[in-house]
Amino acid sequence: MNGSSKNNSVAVIDYGMGNLHSVESALLHAGADEVIVTHDADLIRSADRVVFPGVGAIRDCMSEIRRLHCDDLLDTALREQHKPVLAICVGMQALMQHSEENGGVDCLGLLEGQVRHFGAPLQDQDGGRLKVPHMGWNRVHQERPHPLWQNIADGERFYFVHSYYVDASDRSLLAGSVDYGVKADAALARDNLFTVQFHPEKSHRAGLQLLSNFLNWDGTC
């Protein structure tokens, strides 16, 4: 959808590496007035809030993010305009300093920490083997209160697809965790930024509730 900013418009940053149609549809279903899938700077600046999605290989993602100057657009939304920003999956990983994927990739460094491979062998609490990638439903443990957890039960299941996990250096950022052989960061929050490793657009009722909370969030904790 294109056009001027409405009361609750969302720009989904398009650098060619996200589940863009699914994210757009879920945001509209959650109550967004307008969803703009774009890398156009003017459209992103005029939106009320920003979603930064991502899937695929981090090296390819970082290449396209920088080629299209999406890193500058994201920085403007976060630091200059102070609008609410939600990062999803590889979008979350891209905000960190470095990823172990593909032999090592430098990321945006907006948040301090690393993106690590799950490694092998992974085992659950009963000694059963866990496969990588971590794919499917898993419980997210809320590590601290946040407006985006409103009306979502602690331990609610969300949908994950990833082989690498975030390990933030600043543990005060931790908003949610997930257990999959290791305890991994499932959500980080700082000021007007909220990031999730899972896919809210694929997480049915709980995911739509989180997106609805995002649409009603003013960017403060």
mmCIF file of C-alpha atoms in Angstrom:
data_model
loop_
_atom_site.group_PDB
_atom_site.id
_atom_site.type_symbol
_atom_site.label_atom_id
_atom_site.label_comp_id
_atom_site.label_asym_id
_atom_site.label_seq_id
_atom_site.Cartn_x
_atom_site.Cartn_y
_atom_site.Cartn_z
ATOM 1 C CA MET A 1 0.000 0.000 0.000
ATOM 2 C CA ASN A 2 1.280 3.461 -0.820
ATOM 3 C CA GLY A 3 0.223 6.979 0.035
ATOM 4 C CA SER A 4 0.570 9.575 2.755
ATOM 5 C CA SER A 5 1.106 8.723 6.398
ATOM 6 C CA LYS A 6 -2.049 7.902 8.379
ATOM 7 C CA ASN A 7 -2.583 7.743 12.125
ATOM 8 C CA ASN A 8 -0.874 4.357 12.383
ATOM 9 C CA SER A 9 1.238 3.746 9.307
ATOM 10 C CA VAL A 10 4.070 1.233 9.271
ATOM 11 C CA ALA A 11 7.071 1.142 6.942
ATOM 12 C CA VAL A 12 8.465 -2.362 6.418
ATOM 13 C CA ILE A 13 12.037 -1.911 5.258
ATOM 14 C CA ASP A 14 12.480 -3.850 2.014
ATOM 15 C CA TYR A 15 16.019 -4.906 1.176
ATOM 16 C CA GLY A 16 14.842 -8.074 -0.590
ATOM 17 C CA MET A 17 15.519 -10.496 2.276
ATOM 18 C CA GLY A 18 12.349 -10.790 4.368
ATOM 19 C CA ASN A 19 8.928 -12.439 4.520
ATOM 20 C CA LEU A 20 7.520 -9.141 3.359
ATOM 21 C CA HIS A 21 4.043 -10.231 2.254
ATOM 22 C CA SER A 22 3.488 -12.215 5.444
ATOM 23 C CA VAL A 23 4.669 -9.326 7.607
ATOM 24 C CA GLU A 24 2.492 -6.846 5.701
ATOM 25 C CA SER A 25 -0.594 -9.057 5.966
ATOM 26 C CA ALA A 26 -0.069 -9.712 9.680
ATOM 27 C CA LEU A 27 0.363 -5.995 10.449
ATOM 28 C CA LEU A 28 -2.836 -5.126 8.597
ATOM 29 C CA HIS A 29 -4.669 -7.905 10.410
ATOM 30 C CA ALA A 30 -3.311 -6.576 13.717
ATOM 31 C CA GLY A 31 -4.803 -3.149 13.011
ATOM 32 C CA ALA A 32 -2.320 -1.036 11.054
ATOM 33 C CA ASP A 33 -3.964 1.743 9.046
ATOM 34 C CA GLU A 34 -1.358 1.474 6.321
ATOM 35 C CA VAL A 35 1.642 -0.751 5.607
ATOM 36 C CA ILE A 36 4.303 0.465 3.177
ATOM 37 C CA VAL A 37 6.839 -2.141 2.013
ATOM 38 C CA THR A 38 9.720 -0.045 0.699
ATOM 39 C CA HIS A 39 13.312 1.111 0.893
ATOM 40 C CA ASP A 40 12.318 4.618 -0.217
ATOM 41 C CA ALA A 41 13.786 7.039 2.320
ATOM 42 C CA ASP A 42 10.932 9.550 2.197
ATOM 43 C CA LEU A 43 8.251 6.899 2.740
ATOM 44 C CA ILE A 44 10.141 5.381 5.664
ATOM 45 C CA ARG A 45 10.699 8.786 7.270
ATOM 46 C CA SER A 46 7.002 9.663 6.947
ATOM 47 C CA ALA A 47 5.709 6.431 8.546
ATOM 48 C CA ASP A 48 4.706 6.377 12.201
ATOM 49 C CA ARG A 49 6.705 3.238 12.978
ATOM 50 C CA VAL A 50 9.195 0.899 11.288
ATOM 51 C CA VAL A 51 9.579 -2.875 10.964
ATOM 52 C CA PHE A 52 12.988 -4.324 10.045
ATOM 53 C CA PRO A 53 12.526 -7.978 8.953
ATOM 54 C CA GLY A 54 14.982 -10.466 7.537
ATOM 55 C CA VAL A 55 15.510 -14.062 6.473
ATOM 56 C CA GLY A 56 18.371 -15.888 4.781
ATOM 57 C CA ALA A 57 22.153 -15.650 4.923
ATOM 58 C CA ILE A 58 23.477 -12.762 6.997
ATOM 59 C CA ARG A 59 26.268 -11.881 4.535
ATOM 60 C CA ASP A 60 23.748 -11.367 1.725
ATOM 61 C CA CYS A 61 21.471 -9.419 4.059
ATOM 62 C CA MET A 62 24.239 -7.090 5.191
ATOM 63 C CA SER A 63 25.329 -6.506 1.595
ATOM 64 C CA GLU A 64 21.843 -5.426 0.535
ATOM 65 C CA ILE A 65 21.207 -3.414 3.708
ATOM 66 C CA ARG A 66 24.324 -1.344 3.027
ATOM 67 C CA ARG A 67 23.847 -1.135 -0.751
ATOM 68 C CA LEU A 68 20.355 0.317 -0.311
ATOM 69 C CA HIS A 69 21.452 2.498 2.662
ATOM 70 C CA CYS A 70 18.860 0.818 4.876
ATOM 71 C CA ASP A 71 21.339 1.073 7.753
ATOM 72 C CA ASP A 72 21.148 4.873 7.536
ATOM 73 C CA LEU A 73 17.343 4.790 7.328
ATOM 74 C CA LEU A 74 17.157 2.557 10.385
ATOM 75 C CA ASP A 75 19.533 4.775 12.333
ATOM 76 C CA THR A 76 17.459 7.841 11.454
ATOM 77 C CA ALA A 77 14.242 6.172 12.622
ATOM 78 C CA LEU A 78 15.817 5.038 15.890
ATOM 79 C CA ARG A 79 18.029 7.932 16.926
ATOM 80 C CA GLU A 80 16.761 11.043 15.161
ATOM 81 C CA GLN A 81 13.020 10.472 14.840
ATOM 82 C CA HIS A 82 12.706 8.243 17.933
ATOM 83 C CA LYS A 83 9.874 6.251 16.368
ATOM 84 C CA PRO A 84 8.988 2.700 17.471
ATOM 85 C CA VAL A 85 11.039 0.069 15.619
ATOM 86 C CA LEU A 86 10.500 -3.707 15.574
ATOM 87 C CA ALA A 87 13.265 -5.974 14.207
ATOM 88 C CA ILE A 88 12.439 -9.588 13.296
ATOM 89 C CA CYS A 89 14.674 -12.693 12.955
ATOM 90 C CA VAL A 90 17.720 -11.836 10.805
ATOM 91 C CA GLY A 91 16.707 -8.197 11.241
ATOM 92 C CA MET A 92 17.463 -8.696 14.936
ATOM 93 C CA GLN A 93 20.773 -10.424 14.179
ATOM 94 C CA ALA A 94 21.823 -7.655 11.782
ATOM 95 C CA LEU A 95 21.683 -5.137 14.640
ATOM 96 C CA MET A 96 24.437 -6.919 16.566
ATOM 97 C CA GLN A 97 28.194 -6.392 16.195
ATOM 98 C CA HIS A 98 29.251 -9.651 14.577
ATOM 99 C CA SER A 99 27.897 -12.985 13.360
ATOM 100 C CA GLU A 100 29.706 -16.322 13.222
ATOM 101 C CA GLU A 101 27.813 -17.230 10.043
ATOM 102 C CA ASN A 102 29.800 -17.715 6.803
ATOM 103 C CA GLY A 103 33.105 -17.630 8.674
ATOM 104 C CA GLY A 104 32.333 -14.291 10.302
ATOM 105 C CA VAL A 105 30.344 -11.254 9.186
ATOM 106 C CA ASP A 106 30.416 -7.726 10.598
ATOM 107 C CA CYS A 107 26.905 -6.474 11.358
ATOM 108 C CA LEU A 108 25.526 -3.001 12.085
ATOM 109 C CA GLY A 109 26.713 -2.773 15.679
ATOM 110 C CA LEU A 110 23.661 -0.897 16.934
ATOM 111 C CA LEU A 111 23.500 -3.380 19.827
ATOM 112 C CA GLU A 112 26.515 -4.913 21.561
ATOM 113 C CA GLY A 113 26.832 -8.661 21.231
ATOM 114 C CA GLN A 114 27.409 -11.617 18.955
ATOM 115 C CA VAL A 115 25.383 -13.953 16.769
ATOM 116 C CA ARG A 116 26.506 -17.521 17.493
ATOM 117 C CA HIS A 117 25.918 -20.905 15.870
ATOM 118 C CA PHE A 118 23.974 -23.401 17.939
ATOM 119 C CA GLY A 119 26.739 -25.955 17.449
ATOM 120 C CA ALA A 120 26.460 -29.715 17.774
ATOM 121 C CA PRO A 121 25.447 -31.951 19.317
ATOM 122 C CA LEU A 122 22.486 -30.188 20.890
ATOM 123 C CA GLN A 123 20.405 -32.020 23.471
ATOM 124 C CA ASP A 124 17.162 -31.281 25.270
ATOM 125 C CA GLN A 125 16.686 -31.705 29.022
ATOM 126 C CA ASP A 126 15.970 -35.415 28.585
ATOM 127 C CA GLY A 127 19.087 -36.037 26.515
ATOM 128 C CA GLY A 128 17.251 -36.157 23.199
ATOM 129 C CA ARG A 129 18.944 -34.826 20.094
ATOM 130 C CA LEU A 130 17.924 -31.385 18.854
ATOM 131 C CA LYS A 131 18.222 -30.536 15.169
ATOM 132 C CA VAL A 132 19.684 -27.390 13.675
ATOM 133 C CA PRO A 133 18.110 -25.224 12.375
ATOM 134 C CA HIS A 134 15.821 -24.602 15.319
ATOM 135 C CA MET A 135 12.548 -24.754 13.406
ATOM 136 C CA GLY A 136 9.070 -24.750 14.896
ATOM 137 C CA TRP A 137 7.230 -23.656 18.017
ATOM 138 C CA ASN A 138 8.996 -22.943 21.271
ATOM 139 C CA ARG A 139 8.208 -21.203 24.534
ATOM 140 C CA VAL A 140 9.454 -17.663 25.075
ATOM 141 C CA HIS A 141 10.244 -16.753 28.663
ATOM 142 C CA GLN A 142 9.650 -13.077 29.427
ATOM 143 C CA GLU A 143 12.736 -11.803 31.245
ATOM 144 C CA ARG A 144 11.255 -8.428 32.185
ATOM 145 C CA PRO A 145 8.041 -6.476 31.688
ATOM 146 C CA HIS A 146 7.610 -4.582 28.428
ATOM 147 C CA PRO A 147 4.606 -3.027 26.657
ATOM 148 C CA LEU A 148 4.974 -5.522 23.795
ATOM 149 C CA TRP A 149 4.314 -8.415 26.214
ATOM 150 C CA GLN A 150 0.919 -7.002 27.175
ATOM 151 C CA ASN A 151 -1.802 -9.717 27.152
ATOM 152 C CA ILE A 152 0.787 -12.392 26.245
ATOM 153 C CA ALA A 153 1.351 -15.103 28.833
ATOM 154 C CA ASP A 154 4.865 -15.835 30.027
ATOM 155 C CA GLY A 155 5.962 -19.044 28.304
ATOM 156 C CA GLU A 156 3.716 -18.487 25.280
ATOM 157 C CA ARG A 157 4.797 -20.342 22.137
ATOM 158 C CA PHE A 158 6.156 -18.500 19.109
ATOM 159 C CA TYR A 159 7.436 -19.777 15.756
ATOM 160 C CA PHE A 160 11.215 -19.913 15.164
ATOM 161 C CA VAL A 161 13.398 -20.651 12.120
ATOM 162 C CA HIS A 162 17.116 -20.086 12.738
ATOM 163 C CA SER A 163 20.515 -21.788 12.961
ATOM 164 C CA TYR A 164 22.220 -18.881 14.762
ATOM 165 C CA TYR A 165 21.210 -17.154 17.971
ATOM 166 C CA VAL A 166 21.841 -13.762 19.538
ATOM 167 C CA ASP A 167 24.026 -13.409 22.638
ATOM 168 C CA ALA A 168 23.819 -9.784 23.791
ATOM 169 C CA SER A 169 26.741 -8.405 25.811
ATOM 170 C CA ASP A 170 24.520 -6.016 27.771
ATOM 171 C CA ARG A 171 22.194 -8.336 29.670
ATOM 172 C CA SER A 172 19.965 -5.411 30.653
ATOM 173 C CA LEU A 173 18.690 -5.518 27.055
ATOM 174 C CA LEU A 174 17.234 -9.007 27.510
ATOM 175 C CA ALA A 175 13.440 -9.013 27.260
ATOM 176 C CA GLY A 176 12.835 -12.666 26.355
ATOM 177 C CA SER A 177 14.712 -15.962 26.141
ATOM 178 C CA VAL A 178 14.227 -19.387 24.586
ATOM 179 C CA ASP A 179 15.700 -22.774 25.520
ATOM 180 C CA TYR A 180 17.016 -24.924 22.695
ATOM 181 C CA GLY A 181 20.022 -26.816 23.971
ATOM 182 C CA VAL A 182 21.336 -23.440 25.080
ATOM 183 C CA LYS A 183 19.501 -20.477 26.561
ATOM 184 C CA ALA A 184 19.297 -17.997 23.677
ATOM 185 C CA ASP A 185 18.114 -14.404 23.487
ATOM 186 C CA ALA A 186 14.629 -14.397 21.951
ATOM 187 C CA ALA A 187 13.882 -10.687 22.457
ATOM 188 C CA LEU A 188 15.924 -7.576 23.217
ATOM 189 C CA ALA A 189 14.636 -4.111 24.042
ATOM 190 C CA ARG A 190 16.194 -0.682 24.373
ATOM 191 C CA ASP A 191 14.350 2.640 24.331
ATOM 192 C CA ASN A 192 12.194 2.698 21.148
ATOM 193 C CA LEU A 193 13.628 -0.568 19.758
ATOM 194 C CA PHE A 194 12.203 -4.061 20.280
ATOM 195 C CA THR A 195 13.778 -7.064 18.554
ATOM 196 C CA VAL A 196 12.638 -10.681 18.290
ATOM 197 C CA GLN A 197 14.318 -13.823 16.972
ATOM 198 C CA PHE A 198 10.963 -15.529 16.356
ATOM 199 C CA HIS A 199 8.462 -14.685 13.616
ATOM 200 C CA PRO A 200 5.384 -12.919 15.041
ATOM 201 C CA GLU A 201 3.813 -12.945 11.571
ATOM 202 C CA LYS A 202 3.804 -16.770 11.713
ATOM 203 C CA SER A 203 2.895 -17.115 15.389
ATOM 204 C CA HIS A 204 -0.899 -16.971 15.156
ATOM 205 C CA ARG A 205 -2.724 -15.404 18.129
ATOM 206 C CA ALA A 206 0.350 -14.569 20.225
ATOM 207 C CA GLY A 207 2.153 -13.092 17.228
ATOM 208 C CA LEU A 208 -0.812 -10.931 16.267
ATOM 209 C CA GLN A 209 -1.083 -9.743 19.869
ATOM 210 C CA LEU A 210 2.582 -8.718 19.851
ATOM 211 C CA LEU A 211 2.099 -6.853 16.557
ATOM 212 C CA SER A 212 -1.022 -5.173 17.945
ATOM 213 C CA ASN A 213 0.976 -4.136 21.004
ATOM 214 C CA PHE A 214 3.645 -2.715 18.694
ATOM 215 C CA LEU A 215 1.027 -0.686 16.832
ATOM 216 C CA ASN A 216 -0.145 0.807 20.134
ATOM 217 C CA TRP A 217 3.347 1.363 21.582
ATOM 218 C CA ASP A 218 4.691 4.897 21.867
ATOM 219 C CA GLY A 219 8.328 3.750 21.978
ATOM 220 C CA THR A 220 8.822 4.089 25.726
ATOM 221 C CA CYS A 221 9.249 1.323 28.301
#
